[in-house]
Coordinates of C-alpha atoms and ligand atoms in Angstrom, one line a residue:
M1 CA 81.5 73.7 95.8
V2 CA 84.6 74.5 97.8
I3 CA 87.5 75.7 95.6
R4 CA 90.9 74.4 96.7
R5 CA 93.2 75.0 93.8
I6 CA 93.3 77.4 90.8
A7 CA 95.5 77.6 87.7
F8 CA 96.4 81.0 86.5
L9 CA 97.6 81.3 82.9
S10 CA 99.9 84.1 82.1
M11 CA 101.9 82.9 79.1
H12 CA 103.4 86.2 77.8
T13 CA 104.6 87.7 81.1
S14 CA 105.7 86.2 84.4
P15 CA 104.2 87.4 87.7
L16 CA 107.8 87.3 88.9
G17 CA 108.8 89.9 86.3
N18 CA 109.4 93.6 87.3
P19 CA 106.5 95.7 86.0
G20 CA 107.1 98.9 84.2
S21 CA 108.7 98.0 80.9
G22 CA 108.4 95.4 78.1
D23 CA 105.3 93.3 78.6
A24 CA 105.3 93.5 82.4
G25 CA 102.8 96.0 83.8
G26 CA 99.5 96.1 85.5
L27 CA 98.7 92.5 84.6
N28 CA 101.7 91.2 86.5
V29 CA 100.7 93.2 89.5
Y30 CA 97.1 92.1 89.2
V31 CA 98.1 88.4 89.0
R32 CA 100.3 88.7 92.0
G33 CA 97.8 90.6 94.1
L34 CA 95.0 88.1 93.2
A35 CA 97.2 85.1 93.9
L36 CA 98.1 86.4 97.3
A37 CA 94.4 87.3 98.0
M38 CA 93.4 83.7 97.1
L39 CA 96.2 82.3 99.3
G40 CA 94.7 84.3 102.1
E41 CA 91.5 82.4 101.6
G42 CA 93.3 79.1 101.8
I43 CA 93.2 78.5 98.0
E44 CA 96.4 77.3 96.3
V45 CA 97.4 78.9 93.0
D46 CA 99.6 77.6 90.2
V47 CA 100.7 80.2 87.7
Y48 CA 101.8 78.9 84.3
T49 CA 104.1 81.2 82.2
R50 CA 106.4 80.8 79.3
R51 CA 110.0 79.9 80.1
T52 CA 112.2 82.9 79.0
N53 CA 115.5 81.8 80.5
D54 CA 117.2 78.4 80.6
A55 CA 118.2 79.0 84.2
D56 CA 114.5 79.3 85.2
P57 CA 113.6 76.3 87.4
D58 CA 110.7 74.1 86.2
V59 CA 108.6 75.2 89.2
I60 CA 109.2 77.8 91.9
E61 CA 107.3 77.8 95.1
V62 CA 107.1 81.5 95.6
V63 CA 105.3 81.3 99.0
E64 CA 103.7 78.2 100.4
G65 CA 100.8 77.3 98.3
C66 CA 101.7 79.5 95.3
R67 CA 103.9 78.1 92.5
V68 CA 105.1 79.5 89.2
H69 CA 105.6 76.9 86.5
H70 CA 108.0 77.8 83.6
I71 CA 106.7 76.1 80.5
A72 CA 109.1 75.5 77.6
A73 CA 107.5 76.9 74.4
G74 CA 109.8 78.4 71.8
P75 CA 113.2 79.9 72.5
A76 CA 114.1 80.4 76.2
A77 CA 114.4 84.1 75.7
P78 CA 112.1 87.1 75.9
L79 CA 110.0 87.3 72.7
S80 CA 107.6 90.0 71.4
I81 CA 103.9 89.1 71.6
A82 CA 104.0 88.6 67.8
D83 CA 106.8 86.1 68.1
Q84 CA 105.0 84.2 70.9
I85 CA 101.9 83.6 68.8
P86 CA 103.3 80.6 66.9
W87 CA 104.3 79.0 70.2
T88 CA 100.9 79.3 71.9
R89 CA 99.7 75.8 70.8
T90 CA 102.9 74.2 72.2
F91 CA 102.5 76.1 75.4
A92 CA 98.8 75.0 75.6
E93 CA 99.7 71.3 75.0
R94 CA 102.4 71.4 77.7
V95 CA 100.1 73.1 80.2
I96 CA 97.3 70.7 79.5
E97 CA 99.7 67.8 80.0
R98 CA 100.8 69.2 83.3
L99 CA 97.3 69.9 84.5
R100 CA 96.4 66.3 83.6
N101 CA 99.2 65.0 85.9
E102 CA 99.1 67.5 88.7
P103 CA 96.6 67.4 91.6
T104 CA 93.3 68.5 90.3
V105 CA 92.7 72.2 89.8
D106 CA 89.1 73.4 90.1
L107 CA 89.3 76.1 87.4
V108 CA 91.5 77.9 85.0
H109 CA 91.8 81.7 85.1
S110 CA 93.6 83.1 82.1
H111 CA 95.0 86.6 81.7
Y112 CA 95.3 88.4 78.3
W113 CA 94.2 87.0 74.9
L114 CA 97.2 84.7 74.3
S115 CA 96.5 82.9 77.6
G116 CA 92.8 83.0 76.9
W117 CA 93.4 80.9 73.9
V118 CA 95.3 78.4 76.1
G119 CA 92.5 78.5 78.6
A120 CA 89.9 77.7 75.9
L121 CA 92.0 74.7 74.7
A122 CA 92.4 73.5 78.4
K123 CA 88.6 73.7 78.8
R124 CA 88.1 71.7 75.6
A125 CA 90.6 69.1 76.6
L126 CA 90.0 68.7 80.3
G127 CA 86.5 70.2 80.8
L128 CA 87.8 72.7 83.3
P129 CA 85.8 75.9 83.9
H130 CA 87.5 78.8 82.2
V131 CA 87.5 82.3 83.6
I132 CA 89.3 85.0 81.7
S133 CA 90.4 88.6 82.3
F134 CA 91.5 90.2 79.1
H135 CA 93.2 93.3 80.7
T136 CA 93.1 94.9 77.2
L137 CA 91.0 94.2 74.1
G138 CA 92.4 94.4 70.6
R139 CA 89.4 96.1 69.1
V140 CA 89.4 98.8 71.8
K141 CA 93.1 99.4 71.3
E142 CA 92.5 99.7 67.6
I143 CA 89.9 102.4 68.1
N144 CA 92.1 104.5 70.3
R145 CA 95.4 103.8 68.5
R146 CA 97.5 106.9 67.6
H147 CA 97.8 107.0 63.8
D148 CA 101.5 106.1 63.8
D149 CA 101.3 103.2 66.3
Q150 CA 101.4 99.6 65.2
P151 CA 98.0 98.0 64.5
E152 CA 96.8 94.9 66.5
P153 CA 97.2 91.6 64.6
L154 CA 94.0 90.2 63.1
V155 CA 94.6 86.8 64.9
R156 CA 94.2 88.7 68.2
I157 CA 90.7 89.9 67.3
V158 CA 89.7 86.5 65.9
T159 CA 91.0 84.7 68.9
E160 CA 89.4 87.1 71.4
T161 CA 86.0 86.6 69.7
E162 CA 86.3 82.8 69.9
V163 CA 87.5 82.8 73.5
I164 CA 84.7 85.2 74.5
S165 CA 82.1 83.0 73.0
E166 CA 83.3 79.9 74.9
A167 CA 84.4 81.2 78.3
D168 CA 82.4 80.4 81.4
C169 CA 83.0 83.8 82.9
I170 CA 84.6 86.9 81.5
I171 CA 85.8 89.4 84.2
A172 CA 85.6 93.0 83.2
S173 CA 87.3 95.5 85.6
T174 CA 84.7 98.2 84.9
S175 CA 81.3 98.5 83.3
D176 CA 83.0 100.3 80.4
E177 CA 85.0 97.1 79.7
A178 CA 81.8 95.1 79.9
D179 CA 80.2 97.4 77.4
D180 CA 83.1 97.0 75.1
L181 CA 82.8 93.2 75.4
L182 CA 79.1 93.4 74.5
L183 CA 79.4 96.0 71.7
H184 CA 82.6 94.9 70.0
Y185 CA 82.6 91.2 70.5
G186 CA 79.0 90.2 71.1
A187 CA 79.7 88.7 74.5
R188 CA 76.9 86.8 76.1
P189 CA 75.7 89.1 79.0
E190 CA 75.3 86.1 81.3
S191 CA 79.0 85.3 81.0
L192 CA 80.1 88.8 82.0
C193 CA 81.1 89.8 85.6
I194 CA 82.3 93.3 86.6
T195 CA 84.9 93.1 89.3
P196 CA 87.7 95.6 89.8
P197 CA 91.0 94.5 91.1
G198 CA 92.5 96.0 94.3
V199 CA 95.8 97.3 95.6
D200 CA 97.5 96.7 98.9
R201 CA 96.4 99.8 100.8
T202 CA 98.7 99.1 103.7
R203 CA 101.6 99.5 101.3
F204 CA 100.1 102.3 99.2
S205 CA 99.3 104.8 101.9
P206 CA 100.2 108.5 102.4
G207 CA 103.6 109.3 103.9
P208 CA 105.8 112.4 104.5
P209 CA 106.8 113.8 101.1
R210 CA 110.1 115.1 102.3
V211 CA 111.2 111.6 103.4
A212 CA 110.0 110.1 100.2
R213 CA 111.9 112.7 98.2
G214 CA 115.0 111.9 100.1
R215 CA 114.6 108.2 99.3
I216 CA 114.2 108.9 95.5
G217 CA 116.9 111.6 95.4
V218 CA 114.8 114.7 94.8
D219 CA 116.0 117.8 96.5
G220 CA 113.9 120.8 97.7
D221 CA 110.2 121.5 97.8
A222 CA 109.6 122.5 94.2
P223 CA 106.3 121.2 92.8
L224 CA 106.7 117.7 91.3
V225 CA 104.7 116.3 88.5
L226 CA 104.8 112.5 88.1
F227 CA 104.2 110.1 85.2
I228 CA 104.4 106.4 85.8
G229 CA 103.7 103.8 83.2
R230 CA 105.0 101.6 80.4
I231 CA 106.2 103.9 77.6
Q232 CA 104.1 103.4 74.5
P233 CA 101.9 105.7 72.5
L234 CA 98.7 104.5 74.2
K235 CA 99.9 105.8 77.6
G236 CA 100.1 109.4 76.2
L237 CA 103.5 110.4 77.5
D238 CA 103.7 112.7 74.5
V239 CA 100.6 114.6 75.8
A240 CA 102.0 114.7 79.3
L241 CA 105.3 116.2 78.1
E242 CA 103.7 118.8 75.9
A243 CA 101.4 119.8 78.8
F244 CA 104.4 119.9 81.1
A245 CA 106.2 122.2 78.6
L246 CA 103.3 124.7 78.9
I247 CA 103.4 124.5 82.7
A248 CA 107.2 124.9 82.9
N249 CA 106.9 128.0 80.6
Q250 CA 104.7 129.6 83.2
S251 CA 106.6 128.6 86.3
L252 CA 110.4 128.3 86.7
D253 CA 110.2 126.1 89.7
V254 CA 108.4 122.9 88.7
R255 CA 109.9 119.5 87.9
M256 CA 108.7 116.2 86.4
L257 CA 109.7 112.6 86.9
V258 CA 109.0 109.9 84.3
V259 CA 109.0 106.4 85.7
G260 CA 108.8 103.4 83.3
G261 CA 110.5 101.9 80.3
A262 CA 109.8 101.2 76.7
S263 CA 107.0 98.6 76.0
G264 CA 105.7 97.0 72.8
S265 CA 106.7 97.4 69.2
S266 CA 106.6 101.3 69.3
G267 CA 108.0 101.6 72.8
E268 CA 111.6 102.3 72.1
S269 CA 110.9 104.9 69.4
E270 CA 108.3 106.5 71.8
R271 CA 110.9 106.7 74.6
R272 CA 113.5 108.3 72.3
R273 CA 111.0 110.7 71.0
A274 CA 110.0 111.7 74.6
R275 CA 113.6 112.2 75.7
S276 CA 114.5 114.3 72.6
Y277 CA 111.3 116.4 73.1
A278 CA 112.3 117.1 76.7
E279 CA 115.9 118.0 75.7
Q280 CA 114.9 120.2 72.8
H281 CA 112.5 122.2 75.1
H282 CA 115.0 122.3 78.0
L283 CA 112.5 120.7 80.3
P284 CA 113.4 119.8 83.9
V285 CA 112.3 116.2 83.3
D286 CA 114.1 113.3 84.9
F287 CA 113.6 109.9 83.1
R288 CA 114.1 107.3 85.8
G289 CA 113.4 104.2 83.7
P290 CA 111.5 101.3 85.3
V291 CA 111.6 101.1 89.1
P292 CA 110.7 98.1 91.3
H293 CA 107.0 98.0 92.2
A294 CA 107.8 98.2 95.9
D295 CA 109.6 101.5 95.3
T296 CA 106.8 103.2 93.4
V297 CA 105.1 104.2 96.7
D298 CA 107.9 106.7 97.3
Y299 CA 107.3 108.4 94.0
Y300 CA 103.6 108.7 94.7
R301 CA 104.3 110.2 98.2
A302 CA 107.0 112.6 96.8
A303 CA 104.8 114.0 94.0
D304 CA 102.2 116.8 94.0
V305 CA 100.2 115.5 91.1
I306 CA 100.3 112.6 88.7
M307 CA 99.4 112.8 85.0
M308 CA 97.7 109.9 83.1
P309 CA 96.7 111.2 79.7
S310 CA 96.3 107.6 78.4
R311 CA 94.5 107.1 75.0
S312 CA 93.1 103.8 76.3
E313 CA 93.1 102.2 79.7
S314 CA 91.1 99.2 80.6
F315 CA 91.6 100.0 84.3
G316 CA 94.6 102.0 85.5
L317 CA 96.3 100.5 88.6
V318 CA 98.6 103.5 88.7
A319 CA 95.7 105.8 89.3
V320 CA 94.5 103.6 92.1
E321 CA 97.9 103.3 93.8
A322 CA 98.4 107.0 93.5
Q323 CA 95.0 107.9 95.0
S324 CA 95.6 105.3 97.7
C325 CA 98.7 107.4 98.7
G326 CA 96.5 110.5 98.6
L327 CA 98.0 111.8 95.3
P328 CA 95.5 113.6 93.0
V329 CA 95.4 112.3 89.5
V330 CA 94.9 114.4 86.3
A331 CA 93.8 111.9 83.7
A332 CA 92.1 111.5 80.4
D333 CA 88.4 110.8 80.7
V334 CA 88.7 107.4 79.0
G335 CA 88.0 103.7 79.7
G336 CA 88.8 102.6 83.2
L337 CA 90.2 105.9 84.3
A338 CA 86.7 107.4 84.3
H339 CA 85.7 104.7 86.9
V340 CA 88.8 104.7 88.9
I341 CA 88.9 108.5 89.4
E342 CA 85.9 110.6 90.6
D343 CA 86.1 113.9 88.8
D344 CA 86.7 116.9 91.1
V345 CA 86.7 114.5 94.1
S346 CA 89.8 112.4 93.8
G347 CA 91.4 114.0 90.7
I348 CA 90.5 115.8 87.5
L349 CA 89.2 114.1 84.4
V350 CA 90.1 115.9 81.2
K351 CA 88.1 115.4 78.0
G352 CA 90.3 114.7 75.1
W353 CA 94.1 114.9 74.8
A354 CA 94.8 118.6 74.1
P355 CA 98.0 119.4 76.0
E356 CA 96.6 122.8 77.0
D357 CA 93.6 121.2 78.8
H358 CA 95.8 118.7 80.7
A359 CA 98.2 121.6 81.6
A360 CA 95.3 123.7 82.8
A361 CA 94.1 120.9 85.1
V362 CA 97.6 120.3 86.5
T363 CA 98.2 124.0 87.0
R364 CA 94.9 124.2 89.0
V365 CA 96.1 121.5 91.4
L366 CA 99.6 123.0 91.8
S367 CA 98.4 126.5 92.3
D368 CA 95.4 126.0 94.6
E369 CA 96.3 124.6 98.0
D370 CA 92.7 124.1 99.1
L371 CA 91.9 122.2 95.9
A372 CA 95.0 120.1 96.2
S373 CA 94.3 119.1 99.8
R374 CA 90.6 118.4 99.1
L375 CA 91.5 116.1 96.1
S376 CA 94.2 114.4 98.2
Q377 CA 91.7 113.6 100.9
G378 CA 89.1 112.6 98.3
A379 CA 91.6 110.4 96.5
R380 CA 92.4 108.4 99.7
E381 CA 88.7 108.0 100.5
W382 CA 87.5 107.3 96.9
S383 CA 90.1 104.6 96.4
E384 CA 89.0 102.6 99.5
Q385 CA 86.8 100.6 97.2
F386 CA 89.8 99.3 95.3
D387 CA 91.3 97.1 97.9
W388 CA 92.1 93.4 97.6
K389 CA 90.5 92.9 101.0
V390 CA 87.2 94.1 99.4
S391 CA 87.7 92.5 95.9
V392 CA 88.6 89.0 97.1
D393 CA 85.1 88.1 98.1
R394 CA 83.7 89.1 94.8
F395 CA 86.4 87.0 92.9
L396 CA 85.6 84.0 95.1
E397 CA 81.9 84.4 94.4
L398 CA 82.5 84.5 90.6
Y399 CA 84.9 81.5 90.8
E400 CA 82.2 79.6 92.6
G401 CA 79.7 80.6 90.0
A402 CA 82.0 79.4 87.2
V403 CA 82.6 76.1 88.9
G404 CA 78.9 75.6 89.7
Ligands
UDP501 N1 105.0 100.0 87.6 C1 106.1 99.6 88.3 N2 107.3 100.2 88.0 C2 107.4 101.0 87.0 C3 106.3 101.4 86.3 C4 105.0 100.9 86.6 O1 106.1 98.8 89.3 O2 108.5 101.5 86.7 C5 103.7 99.3 88.0 C6 102.7 100.3 88.6 O3 103.0 100.6 89.9 C7 101.4 99.6 88.3 C8 101.6 98.8 87.0 O4 103.1 98.8 86.9 O5 101.1 98.7 89.4 C9 101.0 99.5 85.8 O6 99.6 99.2 85.9 P1 98.5 100.0 85.0 O7 97.2 99.3 85.2 O8 98.5 101.4 85.4 O9 99.0 99.9 83.5 P2 99.3 98.7 82.5 O10 100.7 98.3 82.7 O11 98.4 97.6 83.0 O12 98.9 99.2 81.2

């Protein structure tokens, strides 16, 4: 069957939002990238998200063939995930009503567990095929949660289990995520598809570091360590800073940039903790806050190495974007990162979260020019597989399978 129109459900965060803080991150970038890739194939996309501002128009046509619908459900203001839970049913009812009255969509692709719940209800009400990408899984986050981080709500685990049992197709970004779905949720193997997202490699490409440094206001040639991500315990900024303190102790001339803002219920305390750690240890760390997605490329080009000591990561778009720019990644050997990075080829995978181990890997890259240039070249080559131009066919195939 030829697919003409798809509904994407992204209740808790709008694809029009700026990634890098709050609930906006890789999911937003993924939804945008996939929507554009589908448009390129002549398929129209309607994205449904919760209205967070009274001034939001009912529907925005972002580009021809791609619309974002703002659905009223609860206060027209940003809400935490926990505060959105009670509004999910209202959101679902209104989306279903709109889907009933709009030109027919061929399938629903939901993103994250809240929208998965909505997708399951839409499938029950309208008989539409339901494809879901979870992006993160509650049980996996629980296993990797730092002891002082907030636990995941039970309703998330229960809902995920139900959605998984009913969905037509569950998209895992890596085989690790597929294993988690099988092991922790008893997913039916025939409903699982493994398909990584991509990045726009024409945008995320290598460029002269000096020009990039000029654009982001970094003077001189001193080695630059980068961290990009939403600030919350799972991202391991605490590990990155402790490791950087060890590196800075050995070398006077090294700097670090932290890009991203607080996210989630522990985000603000984590951000304060990180800043006070850097101050107390007199570290040359510049906290830049969230930057627009289009500007991140300058940070990747300006840096010598990027750290991703995440405690859990279902994929890790930052690692792909960095490698696509030829920037070696030093990352924890966990979840998606172990798939997105090829150890000793495109970066270095570190077992565990001991700051000394992450510091040792970063020091190797900064002090060995041959290694740095081999990893940079390897990063660019290895990341070729993560390109929307490559992924789009696979997504089309699995959409056709779900509809069929
Ligand atoms: N990002 C951004 N601005 C920031 C910080 C991050 O645009 O200040 C983007 C980053 O370039 C990447 C996404 O947010 O595309 C983060 O995706 P990732 O998969 O690494 O993490 P997630 O947010 O999904 O946990």
